[in-house]
Amino acid sequence: MEWASLLSTNKLGAEVEEPRDWASYPINAFEKDYNKIVSSAAFRRLQDKTQVFPLDKSDFIRTRLTHSIEVSTIARQLGIMISKNTTRYRQQAVADFAEDISSVLLCAGLLHDLGNPPFGHFGEAVIGEWFQNNLGKILYRSNEDTPADQRHTLRSMLTPQMVADLENFEGNAQSLRLLSKARHGSDINVSVSVISTLIKYPTNSLSFSRTAADVATHKVGYYLEEQDTFLQISDTIGTKRENGSICRHPLAFFLEAADDIAYATADLEDAFKKRLFTLPEFIEYFKSGYDHDQIGIRTGPNNYSKEHYSNELITTLESYTDIPEDERFHRWIHYTRRWLMHNATFRFSKEYENIMNGMFQDELFSNVNHTITMKILKAAMGEFVYNSSGILRLELSAQTILSFLLDKFVHAVLYFGREDGTYRLTQANKKCLHLISNNYKNDYNEEIRGHEDDEGYCLYLRLLMVTDYISGMTDSYARTLYRELSGIE
């Protein structure tokens, strides 16, 4: 892979020609991308979507928007660090593209959660599980009077990949889907290098494996409808291996690391602020997270063991005794974050050749001094946070709300644009369809071009229209719509 291609400013959609006078005060392509992102409605809606905790009256607790801003900031800083590093692993090729690398990471960080549905990551699971439970039950162009051996379910109308797309709904793939709509004139028409950086998992829904050695195959990265766009981007960027498979964009490793760092530090700080654990409890948990028999010993003055680094973090936290605990933990989180950023950049530097050849299959926090630190920080979220009453209430609420909305709108779109003398939209279906923005319907009409005679594919696209609509909702809107449609208010 070559940076000149990896940092391509090509777009998926056509751009309006700018007045000639603007060239006197130029703005580079990635600055324009940044402007489009922060001005877009989809990005603004992240302010009313859950990150980890239910939307809180406190200004301190992070939303999906503030999380994205933090990830963007960390990702950009990682780009600067790798470009300006003074180690023996420094690469001049990276330094030559320093500004563009940090700009792409800045934009990708803002966009990385754009496709996430309401109610955090649990919302993704709810959508996937709903399709797993219902695709084989809902009848299509069939009814109870149809002989059993002639009945068609939604599942029987779809190909295995279409079914897998729906049953494994994934925010990462949904982000690519949203950005791919630039082909139809959407307002987020950003450079393909930014989109490629976002594709942390260049894998379809039939090929992903959560236990595979290659981390790039752990989740679904694109749906069938976006497959051609994905391949087009890969050809432009140059991420295709000699065997024809697609590897990660090198900057996707930094985006993943930035997301992990933000999750492991900022979200943990929110949990502490909400008093889900005390400082002594955390210190004890952190110390007990190390299996000292499995940690290497110090072999020289410049080769510290992982235990040395972990002990140094705890020593630093325990030294902040002259300030309030909230500030004490905040300072420690910031200090730890810097170490994690250092480790991620070091790993990228050391594995640079393998990364650029598409051969590196790990995450950047593998085999570094703070590998175990990162594992402990992530595990702490499970220990102190995910079984808290607020999180459990959110998840039970999400289950009820999203399942209700999916049931309403999936049934409403079954025969949208495909009515005949037998199968027609009910008045209730029509009213539900009126609630779906025309933008989604227009996208559907664009996507079915050339597929009009393929009943199964058109049905698949109508089901994607529903997931587009529901995943684009904010927490508040989804909750309000549920209450209104269910007659609660």
XYZ file of C-alpha atoms in Angstrom:
489
model
C 0.000 0.000 0.000
C 1.140 3.520 -0.784
C 0.199 6.670 1.104
C -0.543 8.626 -2.062
C -3.436 6.225 -2.766
C -4.357 5.599 0.856
C -5.011 9.327 1.298
C -7.138 9.706 -1.827
C -9.526 12.683 -1.864
C -11.877 11.072 -4.408
C -15.557 11.179 -3.472
C -18.424 8.739 -4.020
C -20.792 11.511 -5.098
C -20.417 14.412 -7.493
C -19.254 17.714 -6.040
C -20.628 21.118 -6.958
C -17.981 23.191 -8.689
C -16.745 25.997 -6.464
C -16.471 29.648 -7.538
C -13.038 30.388 -8.966
C -12.427 33.175 -6.444
C -12.426 30.691 -3.567
C -9.144 29.281 -4.810
C -7.448 32.440 -3.550
C -7.962 31.217 0.013
C -7.809 27.440 -0.352
C -9.097 24.828 2.058
C -7.836 21.286 1.597
C -10.191 18.391 0.892
C -10.090 16.984 4.408
C -10.953 20.344 5.976
C -14.002 20.381 3.696
C -14.827 16.855 4.838
C -14.611 17.978 8.457
C -17.003 20.841 7.760
C -19.516 18.517 6.106
C -19.406 16.125 9.043
C -19.963 18.643 11.841
C -22.717 20.345 9.822
C -24.616 17.133 9.123
C -27.849 16.170 10.866
C -26.644 12.587 11.364
C -23.633 13.790 13.350
C -25.669 16.223 15.433
C -28.089 13.461 16.390
C -25.260 11.739 18.263
C -25.758 14.292 21.068
C -28.964 12.443 21.987
C -27.657 8.882 21.754
C -26.345 6.804 24.630
C -22.636 6.078 24.872
C -22.635 3.771 27.891
C -24.940 5.347 30.452
C -28.577 6.341 29.943
C -28.878 9.984 28.997
C -28.124 11.858 32.186
C -29.061 15.316 33.426
C -25.438 15.824 34.429
C -23.346 17.629 31.827
C -20.404 15.462 32.828
C -21.659 12.142 31.459
C -20.589 11.472 27.893
C -23.027 11.018 25.033
C -22.249 9.337 21.724
C -21.372 12.808 20.420
C -18.818 13.689 23.097
C -17.362 10.181 22.810
C -16.926 10.682 19.056
C -15.211 14.022 19.610
C -12.825 12.403 22.081
C -12.068 9.518 19.729
C -11.475 12.032 16.942
C -9.066 14.009 19.110
C -7.128 10.922 20.236
C -6.988 9.555 16.677
C -5.649 12.850 15.334
C -3.023 12.984 18.078
C -1.933 9.435 17.252
C -1.475 10.572 13.659
C 0.691 13.460 14.794
C 2.715 11.236 17.131
C 3.491 8.669 14.440
C 4.463 11.423 12.005
C 6.795 13.218 14.391
C 8.231 10.344 16.402
C 11.975 10.371 17.044
C 12.478 6.634 17.520
C 14.546 4.351 15.321
C 11.261 3.187 13.778
C 10.494 6.579 12.256
C 9.304 6.366 8.643
C 9.956 9.299 6.326
C 7.003 8.260 4.149
C 4.693 8.868 7.100
C 6.304 12.215 7.905
C 5.822 13.323 4.285
C 2.050 12.910 4.637
C 1.774 14.063 8.251
C -0.937 16.687 7.777
C -3.198 14.484 5.673
C -2.809 11.483 7.988
C -3.883 13.442 11.064
C -6.743 15.082 9.119
C -8.127 11.752 7.903
C -8.025 10.384 11.461
C -9.729 13.528 12.767
C -12.643 13.029 10.349
C -12.859 9.266 10.772
C -13.019 9.634 14.551
C -16.048 11.902 14.263
C -17.800 9.415 11.973
C -16.894 6.102 13.592
C -20.193 5.697 15.500
C -22.474 7.357 12.963
C -24.339 4.110 12.259
C -24.965 3.145 15.875
C -28.663 2.864 16.814
C -30.316 4.314 19.930
C -29.483 2.925 23.385
C -25.830 2.093 22.906
C -24.340 -1.166 21.693
C -27.219 -3.085 23.221
C -29.430 -1.509 20.560
C -27.373 -3.287 17.897
C -27.959 -6.628 19.585
C -31.696 -5.997 19.896
C -32.073 -5.269 16.172
C -30.124 -8.363 15.163
C -32.007 -10.579 17.592
C -35.374 -9.280 16.376
C -34.581 -10.400 12.835
C -33.253 -13.744 14.094
C -36.561 -14.328 15.854
C -38.929 -13.014 13.174
C -37.593 -13.593 9.670
C -38.828 -17.175 9.810
C -42.237 -16.229 11.247
C -43.506 -13.297 9.184
C -45.299 -14.419 6.040
C -44.776 -12.742 2.678
C -47.437 -12.962 -0.034
C -48.927 -15.739 2.015
C -51.545 -15.979 4.746
C -53.070 -18.527 7.076
C -55.265 -19.834 4.232
C -52.226 -20.584 2.054
C -51.322 -24.295 2.131
C -48.431 -24.811 4.518
C -46.097 -26.129 1.811
C -46.708 -22.997 -0.299
C -46.238 -20.340 2.366
C -43.328 -17.934 2.045
C -41.623 -16.364 5.043
C -39.310 -13.369 4.867
C -36.374 -15.706 5.417
C -37.334 -17.866 2.449
C -37.427 -14.806 0.185
C -33.883 -13.685 1.021
C -30.434 -15.011 0.142
C -28.170 -16.252 2.974
C -26.135 -13.025 2.857
C -29.242 -10.827 3.057
C -30.413 -12.824 6.069
C -26.971 -12.600 7.692
C -26.858 -8.814 7.121
C -30.107 -8.364 9.034
C -29.446 -10.908 11.770
C -25.992 -9.454 12.440
C -26.896 -5.770 12.379
C -23.673 -3.876 13.020
C -23.075 -0.180 13.598
C -19.793 -0.276 11.662
C -21.499 -1.613 8.540
C -24.345 0.848 9.045
C -21.843 3.743 9.081
C -20.541 2.649 5.690
C -24.127 2.378 4.469
C -24.902 5.945 5.538
C -21.777 7.353 3.896
C -22.405 5.336 0.724
C -25.624 7.276 0.256
C -23.440 10.101 -1.062
C -24.002 8.342 -4.386
C -27.600 9.563 -4.129
C -26.730 13.098 -3.062
C -26.539 12.874 0.747
C -24.877 15.737 2.619
C -21.914 13.689 3.954
C -19.933 13.234 0.747
C -16.469 12.714 2.211
C -13.182 11.455 0.786
C -12.871 7.709 0.225
C -9.727 7.648 2.387
C -11.866 8.707 5.374
C -14.454 6.039 4.582
C -11.788 3.363 4.128
C -10.280 4.251 7.521
C -13.724 3.707 9.048
C -13.953 0.159 7.702
C -12.267 -1.540 10.636
C -13.710 -4.873 9.514
C -13.390 -5.350 5.717
C -15.530 -8.481 5.968
C -19.081 -9.385 4.946
C -21.772 -10.965 7.098
C -21.050 -14.492 5.837
C -17.304 -14.361 6.492
C -16.869 -12.669 9.853
C -15.724 -14.657 12.890
C -15.431 -13.252 16.396
C -12.739 -15.804 17.257
C -10.589 -15.581 14.106
C -6.873 -14.835 14.424
C -7.237 -11.765 12.211
C -8.988 -9.010 14.172
C -10.184 -7.484 10.884
C -12.706 -10.323 10.559
C -14.231 -10.079 14.037
C -17.309 -8.079 12.989
C -19.401 -7.316 9.926
C -17.921 -4.414 7.961
C -20.312 -4.068 5.030
C -23.676 -5.286 3.808
C -24.513 -6.829 0.453
C -26.021 -3.564 -0.814
C -22.727 -1.737 -0.178
C -20.468 -4.502 -1.500
C -19.816 -2.847 -4.865
C -19.100 0.477 -3.158
C -16.755 -1.256 -0.714
C -14.832 -2.866 -3.582
C -14.742 0.419 -5.495
C -13.239 2.175 -2.472
C -10.722 -0.640 -1.986
C -9.593 -0.379 -5.615
C -9.149 3.390 -5.296
C -7.324 3.200 -1.971
C -5.196 0.154 -2.817
C -6.100 -2.136 0.078
C -6.525 -5.275 -2.039
C -4.031 -8.068 -1.334
C -2.414 -10.161 -4.071
C -4.891 -12.986 -3.385
C -7.828 -10.627 -3.966
C -8.858 -10.257 -0.321
C -9.169 -6.798 1.220
C -7.010 -5.696 4.154
C -7.510 -2.873 6.586
C -6.522 0.671 5.773
C -3.401 1.282 7.939
C -5.102 4.170 9.718
C -7.971 1.879 10.758
C -5.587 0.457 13.381
C -5.208 3.917 14.903
C -8.957 4.543 14.768
C -9.575 1.268 16.588
C -6.914 2.144 19.185
C -8.408 5.613 19.718
C -11.850 4.095 20.258
C -10.446 1.572 22.732
C -8.557 4.262 24.629
C -11.618 6.492 24.912
C -13.785 3.568 25.974
C -11.294 2.292 28.549
C -10.572 5.674 30.127
C -13.358 8.200 29.550
C -16.234 5.778 30.096
C -14.515 4.481 33.225
C -14.225 8.049 34.497
C -17.976 8.493 33.956
C -18.593 5.361 36.000
C -16.441 6.716 38.832
C -18.247 10.047 38.687
C -21.545 8.189 39.046
C -20.132 6.449 42.162
C -20.356 2.947 40.732
C -17.085 2.143 42.496
C -14.758 3.764 45.015
C -11.127 4.616 44.517
C -9.889 1.906 46.944
C -12.084 -0.653 45.138
C -10.593 0.314 41.795
C -7.009 0.239 43.042
C -7.536 -3.207 44.516
C -9.181 -4.438 41.307
C -6.369 -3.012 39.196
C -3.665 -4.636 41.308
C -5.402 -8.011 41.327
C -5.739 -7.989 37.543
C -2.135 -9.080 37.044
C -1.007 -12.670 37.105
C 2.525 -12.030 38.350
C 3.663 -15.512 37.355
C 2.882 -14.684 33.723
C 4.696 -11.349 33.615
C 8.234 -11.145 32.334
C 11.057 -9.923 34.544
C 13.128 -6.829 33.983
C 16.129 -7.790 31.860
C 17.893 -4.478 31.547
C 17.722 -0.747 32.306
C 15.787 -0.038 29.090
C 13.643 -3.176 29.117
C 11.036 -2.929 31.840
C 8.542 -5.670 32.499
C 4.822 -5.065 32.072
C 4.565 -5.296 35.844
C 6.871 -2.320 36.230
C 4.608 -0.216 34.042
C 1.418 -1.273 35.824
C 2.943 -0.596 39.234
C 4.037 2.814 38.027
C 0.437 3.665 37.110
C -0.871 2.653 40.524
C 1.979 4.464 42.297
C 1.032 7.598 40.365
C -2.642 7.265 41.318
C -1.783 6.715 44.975
C 0.487 9.761 44.968
C -2.321 12.233 44.211
C -3.245 12.525 47.883
C -3.519 16.298 48.220
C -6.497 16.763 45.856
C -10.162 15.603 45.873
C -10.789 12.072 44.640
C -12.686 13.147 41.497
C -9.776 15.313 40.365
C -7.339 12.627 41.455
C -8.997 10.026 39.267
C -9.368 12.491 36.376
C -5.629 13.256 36.394
C -4.796 9.584 36.536
C -7.105 8.816 33.609
C -5.391 11.514 31.542
C -1.959 10.204 32.515
C -2.911 6.608 31.688
C -4.398 7.683 28.368
C -1.075 9.201 27.349
C 0.712 5.934 28.105
C -1.812 3.988 26.051
C -1.364 6.398 23.162
C 2.397 5.976 23.453
C 2.060 2.190 23.333
C -0.300 2.205 20.343
C 2.029 4.469 18.377
C 5.054 2.374 19.290
C 3.330 -0.794 18.102
C 2.350 0.852 14.797
C 5.940 2.031 14.309
C 7.426 -1.365 15.053
C 4.939 -3.232 12.816
C 4.943 -0.607 10.083
C 6.143 -2.893 7.300
C 3.646 -5.640 8.149
C 0.821 -3.121 8.407
C 1.645 -1.593 5.031
C 1.838 -5.056 3.469
C -1.564 -5.987 4.895
C -0.017 -8.770 6.976
C -0.545 -7.444 10.511
C -3.532 -9.218 12.065
C -3.458 -7.996 15.670
C -4.660 -4.850 17.367
C -2.097 -2.237 18.363
C -2.420 -3.114 22.057
C -1.083 -6.600 21.545
C 2.394 -7.297 22.911
C 3.122 -3.862 24.372
C 3.972 -2.801 27.903
C 0.389 -1.827 28.665
C -1.369 -4.779 27.021
C -2.522 -6.036 30.403
C -3.363 -2.513 31.551
C -5.813 -2.169 28.659
C -7.364 -5.552 29.436
C -7.857 -4.589 33.083
C -9.411 -1.231 32.210
C -11.868 -2.881 29.811
C -12.662 -5.602 32.313
C -13.328 -2.964 34.965
C -16.280 -1.758 32.898
C -17.765 -5.232 33.099
C -16.990 -5.510 36.786
C -18.396 -2.174 37.935
C -20.674 -0.835 35.192
C -22.639 -3.199 32.988
C -24.682 -4.773 35.764
C -25.533 -1.443 37.369
C -29.238 -0.725 37.744
C -29.166 2.206 35.319
C -27.598 0.170 32.545
C -29.949 -2.783 33.102
C -33.000 -0.506 32.995
C -31.723 1.050 29.778
C -31.249 -2.339 28.164
C -34.671 -3.633 29.175
C -36.224 -0.406 27.920
C -34.310 -0.662 24.637
C -35.522 -4.239 24.160
C -39.145 -3.169 24.496
C -38.913 0.022 22.443
C -36.863 -1.228 19.505
C -38.737 -4.528 19.217
C -42.046 -2.646 19.134
C -40.832 -0.216 16.455
C -39.353 -2.990 14.308
C -42.603 -4.915 14.467
C -44.614 -1.859 13.410
C -42.409 -0.653 10.580
C -41.291 -3.983 9.105
C -44.937 -4.957 8.606
C -45.639 -1.494 7.189
C -43.020 -1.758 4.406
C -43.692 -5.332 3.284
C -45.711 -4.291 0.241
C -44.530 -0.696 -0.110
C -44.482 -0.070 -3.863
C -45.377 -3.752 -4.506
C -49.132 -3.864 -3.858
C -51.427 -6.069 -5.916
C -55.043 -7.152 -5.766
C -54.420 -9.504 -2.863
C -51.645 -7.951 -0.788
C -52.145 -4.290 -0.022
C -51.122 -1.770 2.593
C -53.544 -1.394 5.471
C -54.502 2.067 6.657
C -52.251 1.546 9.690
C -49.361 0.572 7.390
C -49.866 3.745 5.353
C -49.815 5.890 8.475
C -46.575 4.240 9.624
C -45.023 4.832 6.196
C -45.895 8.512 6.425
C -43.721 8.673 9.552
C -40.661 7.438 7.641
C -38.787 10.404 6.206
C -38.895 10.825 2.437
C -35.105 10.695 2.449
C -35.219 6.985 3.272
C -37.895 6.309 0.675
C -35.932 8.207 -1.969
C -32.813 6.195 -1.121
C -34.835 3.008 -1.522
C -36.136 4.086 -4.933
C -32.563 4.789 -6.026
C -31.275 1.464 -4.714
C -33.882 -0.688 -6.467
C -32.937 0.677 -9.904
C -31.968 -2.324 -11.996
C -33.399 -4.706 -9.381
C -37.103 -4.044 -9.917
C -37.783 -7.614 -11.058
C -35.909 -9.184 -8.149
C -38.606 -9.588 -5.510
C -36.221 -10.827 -2.833
C -33.675 -8.046 -3.317
C -36.342 -5.331 -3.239
C -37.736 -6.833 -0.047
C -34.230 -6.834 1.446
C -33.843 -3.150 0.586
C -37.190 -2.319 2.197
C -36.058 -4.059 5.380
C -32.830 -2.037 5.249
C -34.978 1.085 4.906
C -36.512 0.204 8.278
C -33.125 -0.374 9.943
C -31.903 2.902 8.419
C -34.879 4.731 9.913
C -34.745 3.157 13.355
C -30.955 3.207 13.749
C -30.979 6.901 12.813
C -33.302 7.753 15.701
C -32.090 9.412 18.855
C -32.849 7.809 22.211
C -35.452 10.458 23.007
C -37.206 10.207 19.650
C -37.366 6.399 19.760
C -38.773 6.496 23.299
C -41.324 9.190 22.434
C -42.433 7.448 19.226
C -42.894 4.186 21.115
C -45.037 5.890 23.746
C -47.170 7.593 21.104
C -47.693 4.547 18.873
C -48.384 2.228 21.802
C -51.024 4.587 23.206
C -49.170 5.330 26.420
C -49.427 9.038 25.675
